[in-house]
Each structure stands twice: as structure tokens, then as C-alpha cells.
Tab-separated table of N, CA and C in Angstrom:
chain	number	residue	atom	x	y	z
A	85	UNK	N	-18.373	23.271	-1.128
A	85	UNK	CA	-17.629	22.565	-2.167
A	85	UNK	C	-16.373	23.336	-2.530
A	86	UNK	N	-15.709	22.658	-2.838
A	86	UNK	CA	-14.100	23.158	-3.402
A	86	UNK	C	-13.961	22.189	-4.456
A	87	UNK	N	-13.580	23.412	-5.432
A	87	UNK	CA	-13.074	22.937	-7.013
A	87	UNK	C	-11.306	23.135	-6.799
A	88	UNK	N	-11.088	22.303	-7.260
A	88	UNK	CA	-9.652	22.454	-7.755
A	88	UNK	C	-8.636	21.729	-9.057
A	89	UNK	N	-8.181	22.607	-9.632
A	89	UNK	CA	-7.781	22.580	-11.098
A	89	UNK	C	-5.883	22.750	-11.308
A	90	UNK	N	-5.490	21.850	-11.562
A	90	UNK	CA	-4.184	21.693	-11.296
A	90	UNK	C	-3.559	21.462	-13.096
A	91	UNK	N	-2.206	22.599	-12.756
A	91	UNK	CA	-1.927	22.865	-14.552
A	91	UNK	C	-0.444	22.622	-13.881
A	92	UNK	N	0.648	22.870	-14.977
A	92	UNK	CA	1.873	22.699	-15.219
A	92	UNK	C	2.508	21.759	-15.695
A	93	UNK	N	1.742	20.846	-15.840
A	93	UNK	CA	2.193	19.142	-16.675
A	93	UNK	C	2.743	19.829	-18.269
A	94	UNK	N	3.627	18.431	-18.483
A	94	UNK	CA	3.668	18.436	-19.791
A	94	UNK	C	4.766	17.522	-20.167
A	95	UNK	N	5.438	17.446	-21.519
A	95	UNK	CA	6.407	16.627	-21.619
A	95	UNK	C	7.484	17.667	-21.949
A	96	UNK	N	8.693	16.768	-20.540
A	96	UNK	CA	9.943	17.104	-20.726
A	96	UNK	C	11.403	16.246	-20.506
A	97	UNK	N	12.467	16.516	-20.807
A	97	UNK	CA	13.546	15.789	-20.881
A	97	UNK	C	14.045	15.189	-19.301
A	98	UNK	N	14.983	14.247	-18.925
A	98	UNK	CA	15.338	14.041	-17.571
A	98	UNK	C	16.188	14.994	-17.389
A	99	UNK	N	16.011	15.262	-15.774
A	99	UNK	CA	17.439	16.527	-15.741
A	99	UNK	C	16.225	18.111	-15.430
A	100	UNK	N	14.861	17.772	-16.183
A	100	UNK	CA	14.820	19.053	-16.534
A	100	UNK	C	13.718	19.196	-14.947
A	101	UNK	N	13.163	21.008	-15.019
A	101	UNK	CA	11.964	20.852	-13.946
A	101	UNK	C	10.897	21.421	-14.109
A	102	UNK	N	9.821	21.120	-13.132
A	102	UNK	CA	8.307	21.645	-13.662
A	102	UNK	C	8.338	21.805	-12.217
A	103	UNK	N	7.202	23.099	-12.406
A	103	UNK	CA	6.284	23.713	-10.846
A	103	UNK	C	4.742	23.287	-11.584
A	104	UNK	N	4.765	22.491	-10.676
A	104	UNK	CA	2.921	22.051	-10.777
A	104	UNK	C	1.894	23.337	-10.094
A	105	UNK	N	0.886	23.626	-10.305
A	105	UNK	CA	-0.110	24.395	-9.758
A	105	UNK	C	-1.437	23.785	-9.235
A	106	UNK	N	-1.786	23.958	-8.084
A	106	UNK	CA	-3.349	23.479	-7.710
A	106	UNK	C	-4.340	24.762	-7.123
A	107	UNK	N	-4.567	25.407	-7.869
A	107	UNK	CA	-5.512	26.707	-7.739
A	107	UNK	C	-7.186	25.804	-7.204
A	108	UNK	N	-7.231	26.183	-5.951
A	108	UNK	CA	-8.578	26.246	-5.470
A	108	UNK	C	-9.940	27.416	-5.539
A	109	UNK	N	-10.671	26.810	-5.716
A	109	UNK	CA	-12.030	27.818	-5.846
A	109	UNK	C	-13.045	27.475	-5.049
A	110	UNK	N	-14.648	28.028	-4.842
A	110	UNK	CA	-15.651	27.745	-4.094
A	110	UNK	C	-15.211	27.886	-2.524
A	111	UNK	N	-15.124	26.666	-1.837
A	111	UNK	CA	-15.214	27.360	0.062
A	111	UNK	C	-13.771	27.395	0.133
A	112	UNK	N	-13.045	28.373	-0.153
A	112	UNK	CA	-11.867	28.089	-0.357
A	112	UNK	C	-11.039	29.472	1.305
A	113	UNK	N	-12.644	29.783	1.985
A	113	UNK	CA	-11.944	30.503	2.866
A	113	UNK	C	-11.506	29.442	4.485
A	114	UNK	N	-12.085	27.867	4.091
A	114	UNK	CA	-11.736	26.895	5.537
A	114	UNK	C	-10.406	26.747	5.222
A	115	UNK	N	-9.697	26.562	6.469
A	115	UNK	CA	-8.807	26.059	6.685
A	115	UNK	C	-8.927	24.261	6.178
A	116	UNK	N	-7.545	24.158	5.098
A	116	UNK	CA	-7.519	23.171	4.862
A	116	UNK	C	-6.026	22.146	4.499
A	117	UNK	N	-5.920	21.262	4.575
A	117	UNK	CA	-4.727	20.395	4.532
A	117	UNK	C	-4.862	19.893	2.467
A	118	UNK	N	-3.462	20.005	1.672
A	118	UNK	CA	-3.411	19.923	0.674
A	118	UNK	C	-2.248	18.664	0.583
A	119	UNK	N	-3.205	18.173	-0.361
A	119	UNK	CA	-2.091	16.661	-1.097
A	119	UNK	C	-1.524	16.557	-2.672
A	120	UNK	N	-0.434	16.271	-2.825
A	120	UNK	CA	-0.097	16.151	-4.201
A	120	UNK	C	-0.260	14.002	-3.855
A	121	UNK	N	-0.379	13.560	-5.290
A	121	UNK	CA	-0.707	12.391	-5.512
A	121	UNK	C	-0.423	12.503	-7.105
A	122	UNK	N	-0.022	10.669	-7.331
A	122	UNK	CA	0.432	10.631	-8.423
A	122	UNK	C	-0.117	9.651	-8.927
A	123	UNK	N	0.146	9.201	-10.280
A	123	UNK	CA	-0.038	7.980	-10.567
A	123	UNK	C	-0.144	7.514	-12.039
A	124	UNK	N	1.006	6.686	-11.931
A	124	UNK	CA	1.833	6.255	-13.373
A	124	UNK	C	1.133	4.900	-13.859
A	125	UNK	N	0.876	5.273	-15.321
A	125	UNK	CA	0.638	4.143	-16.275
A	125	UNK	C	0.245	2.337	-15.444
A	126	UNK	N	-0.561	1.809	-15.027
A	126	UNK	CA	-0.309	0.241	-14.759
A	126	UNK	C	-0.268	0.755	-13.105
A	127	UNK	N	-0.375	1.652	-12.665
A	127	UNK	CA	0.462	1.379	-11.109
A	127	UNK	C	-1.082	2.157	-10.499
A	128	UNK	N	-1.250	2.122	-8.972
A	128	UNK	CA	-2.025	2.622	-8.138
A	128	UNK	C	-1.384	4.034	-7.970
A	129	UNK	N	-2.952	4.995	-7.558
A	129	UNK	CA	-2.102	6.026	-7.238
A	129	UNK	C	-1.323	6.147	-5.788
A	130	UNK	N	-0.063	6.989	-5.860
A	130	UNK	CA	0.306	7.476	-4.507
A	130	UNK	C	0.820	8.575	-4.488
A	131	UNK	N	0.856	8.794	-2.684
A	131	UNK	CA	1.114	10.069	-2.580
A	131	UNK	C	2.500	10.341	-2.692
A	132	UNK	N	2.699	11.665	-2.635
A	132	UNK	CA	3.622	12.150	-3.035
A	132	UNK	C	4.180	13.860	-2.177
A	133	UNK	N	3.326	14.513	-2.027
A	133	UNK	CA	4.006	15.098	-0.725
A	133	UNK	C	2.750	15.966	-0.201
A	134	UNK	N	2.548	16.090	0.885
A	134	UNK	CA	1.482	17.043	1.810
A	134	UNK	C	1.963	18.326	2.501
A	135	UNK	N	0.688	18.889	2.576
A	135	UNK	CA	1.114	20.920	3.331
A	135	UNK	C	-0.189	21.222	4.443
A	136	UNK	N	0.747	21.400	5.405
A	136	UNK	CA	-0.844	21.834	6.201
A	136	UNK	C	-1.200	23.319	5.630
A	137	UNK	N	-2.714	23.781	6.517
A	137	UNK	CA	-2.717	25.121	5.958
A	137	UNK	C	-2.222	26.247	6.309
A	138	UNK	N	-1.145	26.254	7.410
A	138	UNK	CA	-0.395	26.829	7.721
A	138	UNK	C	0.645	27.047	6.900
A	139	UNK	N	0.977	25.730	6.004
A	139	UNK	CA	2.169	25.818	5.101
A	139	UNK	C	3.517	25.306	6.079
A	140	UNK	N	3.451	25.414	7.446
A	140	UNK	CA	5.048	25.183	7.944
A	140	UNK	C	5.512	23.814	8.432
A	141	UNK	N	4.261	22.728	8.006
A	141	UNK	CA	4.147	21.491	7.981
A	141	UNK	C	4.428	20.929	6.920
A	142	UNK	N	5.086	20.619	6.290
A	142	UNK	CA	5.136	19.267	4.935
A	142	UNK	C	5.788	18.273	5.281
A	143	UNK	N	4.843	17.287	4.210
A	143	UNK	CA	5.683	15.983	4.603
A	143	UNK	C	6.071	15.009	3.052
A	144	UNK	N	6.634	14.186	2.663
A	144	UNK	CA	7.005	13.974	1.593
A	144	UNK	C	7.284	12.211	1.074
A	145	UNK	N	6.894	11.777	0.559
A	145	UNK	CA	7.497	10.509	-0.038
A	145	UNK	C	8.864	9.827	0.142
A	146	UNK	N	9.210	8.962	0.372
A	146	UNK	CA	10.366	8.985	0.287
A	146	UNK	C	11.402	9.205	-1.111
A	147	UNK	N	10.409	8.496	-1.647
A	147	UNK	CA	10.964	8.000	-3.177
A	147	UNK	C	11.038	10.082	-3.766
A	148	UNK	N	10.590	10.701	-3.214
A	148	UNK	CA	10.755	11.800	-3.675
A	148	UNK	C	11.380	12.669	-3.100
A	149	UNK	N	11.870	13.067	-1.494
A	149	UNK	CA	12.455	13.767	-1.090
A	149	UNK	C	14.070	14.411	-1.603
A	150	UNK	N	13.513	15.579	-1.601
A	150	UNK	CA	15.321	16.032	-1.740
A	150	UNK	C	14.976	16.468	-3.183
A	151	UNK	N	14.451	16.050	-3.743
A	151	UNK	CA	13.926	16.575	-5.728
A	151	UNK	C	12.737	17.422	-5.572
A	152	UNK	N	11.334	17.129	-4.888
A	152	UNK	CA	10.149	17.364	-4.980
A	152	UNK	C	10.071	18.710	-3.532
A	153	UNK	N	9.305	19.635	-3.967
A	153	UNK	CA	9.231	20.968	-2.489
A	153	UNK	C	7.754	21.136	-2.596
A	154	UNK	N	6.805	21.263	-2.005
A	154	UNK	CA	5.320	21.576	-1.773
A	154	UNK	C	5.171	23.205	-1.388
A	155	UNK	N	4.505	24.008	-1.778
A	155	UNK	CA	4.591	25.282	-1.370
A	155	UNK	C	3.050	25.857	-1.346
A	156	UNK	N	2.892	26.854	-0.694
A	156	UNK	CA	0.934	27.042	-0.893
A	156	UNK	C	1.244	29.073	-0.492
A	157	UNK	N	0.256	29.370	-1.691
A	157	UNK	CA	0.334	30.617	-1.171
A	157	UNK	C	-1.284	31.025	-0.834
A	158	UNK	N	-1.745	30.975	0.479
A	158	UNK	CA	-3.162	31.533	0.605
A	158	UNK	C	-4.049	32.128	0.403
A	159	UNK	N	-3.494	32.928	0.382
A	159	UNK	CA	-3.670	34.626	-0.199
A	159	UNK	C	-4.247	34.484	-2.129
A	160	UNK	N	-4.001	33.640	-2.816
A	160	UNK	CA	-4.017	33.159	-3.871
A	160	UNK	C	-4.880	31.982	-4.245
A	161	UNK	N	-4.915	31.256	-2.958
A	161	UNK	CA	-5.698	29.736	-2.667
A	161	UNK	C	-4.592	28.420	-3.984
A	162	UNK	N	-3.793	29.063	-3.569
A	162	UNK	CA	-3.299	27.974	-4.747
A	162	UNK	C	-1.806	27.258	-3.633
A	163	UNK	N	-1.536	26.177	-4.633
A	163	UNK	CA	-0.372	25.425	-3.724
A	163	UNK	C	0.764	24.996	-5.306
A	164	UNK	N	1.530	24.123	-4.460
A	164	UNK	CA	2.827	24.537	-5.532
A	164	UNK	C	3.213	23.252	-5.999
A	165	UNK	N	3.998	22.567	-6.256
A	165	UNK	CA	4.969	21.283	-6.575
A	165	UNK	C	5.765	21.613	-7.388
A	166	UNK	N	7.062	21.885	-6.967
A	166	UNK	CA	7.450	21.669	-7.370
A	166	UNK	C	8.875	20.775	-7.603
A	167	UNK	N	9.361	20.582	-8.954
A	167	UNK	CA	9.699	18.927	-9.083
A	167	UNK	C	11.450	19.444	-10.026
A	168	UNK	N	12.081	18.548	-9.284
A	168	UNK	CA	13.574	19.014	-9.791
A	168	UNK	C	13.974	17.804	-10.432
A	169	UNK	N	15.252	18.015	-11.115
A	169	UNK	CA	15.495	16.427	-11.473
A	169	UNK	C	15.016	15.615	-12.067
A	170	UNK	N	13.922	15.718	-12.909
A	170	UNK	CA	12.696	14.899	-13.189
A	170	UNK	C	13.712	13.775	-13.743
A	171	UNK	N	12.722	12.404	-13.525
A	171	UNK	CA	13.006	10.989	-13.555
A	171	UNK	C	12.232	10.646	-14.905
A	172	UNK	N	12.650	9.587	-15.589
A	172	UNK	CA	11.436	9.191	-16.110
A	172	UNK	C	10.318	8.511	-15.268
A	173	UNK	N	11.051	7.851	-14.267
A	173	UNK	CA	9.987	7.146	-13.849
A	173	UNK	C	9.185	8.171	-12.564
A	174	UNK	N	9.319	9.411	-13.057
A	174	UNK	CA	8.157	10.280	-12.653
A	174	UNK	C	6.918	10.671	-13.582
A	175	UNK	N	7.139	9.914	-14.341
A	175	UNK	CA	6.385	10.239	-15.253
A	175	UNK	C	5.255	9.552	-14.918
A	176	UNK	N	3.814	10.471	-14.401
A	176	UNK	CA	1.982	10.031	-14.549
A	176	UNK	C	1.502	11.688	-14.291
A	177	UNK	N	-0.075	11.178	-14.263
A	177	UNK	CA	-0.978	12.235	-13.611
A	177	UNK	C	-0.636	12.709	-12.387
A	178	UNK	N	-0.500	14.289	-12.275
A	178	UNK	CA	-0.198	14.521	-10.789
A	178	UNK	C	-1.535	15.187	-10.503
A	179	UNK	N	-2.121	14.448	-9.204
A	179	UNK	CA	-3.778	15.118	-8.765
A	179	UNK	C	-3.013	16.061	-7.584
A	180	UNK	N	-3.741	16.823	-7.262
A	180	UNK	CA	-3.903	17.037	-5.941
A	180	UNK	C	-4.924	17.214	-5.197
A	181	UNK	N	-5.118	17.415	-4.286
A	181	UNK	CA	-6.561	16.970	-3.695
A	181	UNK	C	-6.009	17.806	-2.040
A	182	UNK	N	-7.946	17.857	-1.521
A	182	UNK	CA	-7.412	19.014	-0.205
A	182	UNK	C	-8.477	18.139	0.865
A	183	UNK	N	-8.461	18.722	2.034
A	183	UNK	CA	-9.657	18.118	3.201
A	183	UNK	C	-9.375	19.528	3.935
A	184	UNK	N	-10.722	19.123	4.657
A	184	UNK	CA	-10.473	20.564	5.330
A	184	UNK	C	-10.028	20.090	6.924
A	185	UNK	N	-9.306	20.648	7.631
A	185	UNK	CA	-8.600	20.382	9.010
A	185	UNK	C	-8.664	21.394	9.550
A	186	UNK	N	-9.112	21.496	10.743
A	186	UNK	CA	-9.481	22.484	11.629
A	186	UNK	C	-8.419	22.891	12.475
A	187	UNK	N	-7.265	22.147	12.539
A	187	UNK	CA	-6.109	22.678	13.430
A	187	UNK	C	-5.359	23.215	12.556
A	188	UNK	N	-5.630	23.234	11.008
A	188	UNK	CA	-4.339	23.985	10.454
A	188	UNK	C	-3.033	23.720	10.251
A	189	UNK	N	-3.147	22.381	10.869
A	189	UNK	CA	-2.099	22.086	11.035
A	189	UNK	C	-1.544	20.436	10.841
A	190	UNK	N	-2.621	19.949	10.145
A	190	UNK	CA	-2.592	18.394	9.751
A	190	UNK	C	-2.023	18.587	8.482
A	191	UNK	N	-1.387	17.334	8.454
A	191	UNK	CA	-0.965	17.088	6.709
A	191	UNK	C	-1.687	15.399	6.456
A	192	UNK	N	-1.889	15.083	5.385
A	192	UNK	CA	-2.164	13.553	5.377
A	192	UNK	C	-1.436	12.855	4.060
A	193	UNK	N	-1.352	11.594	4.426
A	193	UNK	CA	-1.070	10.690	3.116
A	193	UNK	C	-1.994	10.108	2.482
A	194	UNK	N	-2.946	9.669	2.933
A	194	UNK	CA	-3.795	8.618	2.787
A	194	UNK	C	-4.853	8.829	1.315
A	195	UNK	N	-5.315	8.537	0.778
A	195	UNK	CA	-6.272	9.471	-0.537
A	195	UNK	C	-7.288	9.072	-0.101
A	196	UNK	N	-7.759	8.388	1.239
A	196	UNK	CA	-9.156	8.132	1.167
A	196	UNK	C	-9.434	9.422	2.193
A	197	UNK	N	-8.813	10.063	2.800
A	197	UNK	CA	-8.799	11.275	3.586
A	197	UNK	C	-9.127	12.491	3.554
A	198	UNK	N	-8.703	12.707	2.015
A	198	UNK	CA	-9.239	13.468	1.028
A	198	UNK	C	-10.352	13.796	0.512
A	199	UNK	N	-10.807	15.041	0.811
A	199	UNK	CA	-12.451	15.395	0.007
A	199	UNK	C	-12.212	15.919	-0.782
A	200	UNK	N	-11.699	16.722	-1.435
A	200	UNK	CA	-11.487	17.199	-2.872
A	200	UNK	C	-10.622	16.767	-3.653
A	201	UNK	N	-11.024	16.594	-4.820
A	201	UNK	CA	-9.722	16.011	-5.974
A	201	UNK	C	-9.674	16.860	-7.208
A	202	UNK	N	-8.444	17.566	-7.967
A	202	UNK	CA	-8.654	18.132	-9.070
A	202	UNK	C	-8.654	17.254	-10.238
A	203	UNK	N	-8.583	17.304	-11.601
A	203	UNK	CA	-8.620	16.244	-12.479
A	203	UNK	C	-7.371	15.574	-12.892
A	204	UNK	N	-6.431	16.711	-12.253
A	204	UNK	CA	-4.856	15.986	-13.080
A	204	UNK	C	-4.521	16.871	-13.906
A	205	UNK	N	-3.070	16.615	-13.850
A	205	UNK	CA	-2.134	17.164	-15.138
A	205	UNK	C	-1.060	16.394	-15.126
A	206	UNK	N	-1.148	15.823	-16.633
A	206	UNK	CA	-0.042	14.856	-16.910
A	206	UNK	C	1.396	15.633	-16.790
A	207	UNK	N	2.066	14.075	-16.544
A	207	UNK	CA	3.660	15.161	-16.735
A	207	UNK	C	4.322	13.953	-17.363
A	208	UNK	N	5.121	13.791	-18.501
A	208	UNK	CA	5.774	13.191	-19.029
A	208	UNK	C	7.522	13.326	-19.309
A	209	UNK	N	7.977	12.508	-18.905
A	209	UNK	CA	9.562	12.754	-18.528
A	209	UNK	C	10.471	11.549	-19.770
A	210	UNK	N	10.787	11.801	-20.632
A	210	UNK	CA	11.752	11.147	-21.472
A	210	UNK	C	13.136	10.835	-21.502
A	211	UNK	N	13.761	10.327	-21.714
A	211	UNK	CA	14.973	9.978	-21.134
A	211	UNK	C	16.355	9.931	-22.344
């Protein structure tokens, strides 16, 4: 099992930025592929950007590229988001969630792909 607990939310102005955190615990020595995922008020969740466990793989949203960077430090078991520019309409829960991948080298979009999920941390963006 892998726990994971994701902090850095909160409410802030447009313009401004937040580094999200997803600190993993329990089997946290497999190699594994990490997802950020979102999901605003009324809407389904989606993804939002992936890291293999290598780290030299990411892949990203469109609606987010160029603002949003994914980062993972191993050594730590934790991964990164972070978010530039904030929008309002970035504003929901950001989960992240992991699977484990044996090449090290997968990233995914999908959330049904996903075996672990942390609970969220809101992020609220005002305008």
C-alpha cells in the first residue's frame, strides 16, 4: 500500500503561484508513475500533468502547459506541481495519485490507471 498526502493549496490572487506537494509513504521503495488531477466545482475530474519514475518523462494538459511544471524528488518520495500564473478558472481540488510501472518510465492520463489517490488540497484562485 501507498499513502499519499498532498499539501500546498490555498486561496490566492490571479497572477500569483503555488508549489503543490504529494509526499508518499508505505511501499514507497517500487518504482512508480505519478499523476496530478484536478477537479473544479460542477465539473469531472481531470488530469493535469504526469512524471514517470525516472522523472525525465512528463507529460501535461494542454489547457495547462507553459504555466504548470511536475517535478519528483525520490530520495524524499515526494513530487512537485508546480503552478504559475494561477487562473481563476484553476481553481478545484488538486489529487494526485501514483501506479506502480515497472519500466520507470510510463507516465499516464487516465484516473482509472491509477492505484493510489491522496485526499486533495484545495486551491482557490480569485480574480
Amino acid at each position: 500500500q501507498v499513502q499519499l498526502v498532498e499539501s500546498g493549496g490555498g486561496l490566492v490572487q490571479a497572477g500569483a503561484s503555488l508549489r503543490l506537494s504529494c509526499a508518499a509513504s508505505g511501499r514507497t521503495a517500487s518504482s512508480n508513475a505519478v499523476g496530478w488531477f484536478r477537479q473544479a466545482p460542477g465539473k469531472e475530474r481531470e488530469f493535469v500533468a504526469g512524471i514517470s519514475w525516472s522523472g525525465r518523462i512528463t507529460n501535461y494538459a494542454d489547457s495547462v502547459k507553459g504555466r504548470f511544471t511536475i517535478s519528483r524528488v525520490n530520495a524524499r518520495n515526494t513530487v512537485f506541481l508546480q503552478i504559475n500564473s494561477l487562473e481563476p478558472e484553476d481553481t478545484a481540488v488538486y489529487y494526485c495519485a501514483s501506479v506502480w510501472d515497472r519500466s520507470g518510465s510510463g507516465t499516464y492520463t487516465q484516473s482509472l490507471q491509477y492505484q493510489y489517490w491522496g485526499q486533495g488540497t484545495r486551491v482557490t484562485v480569485s480574480s
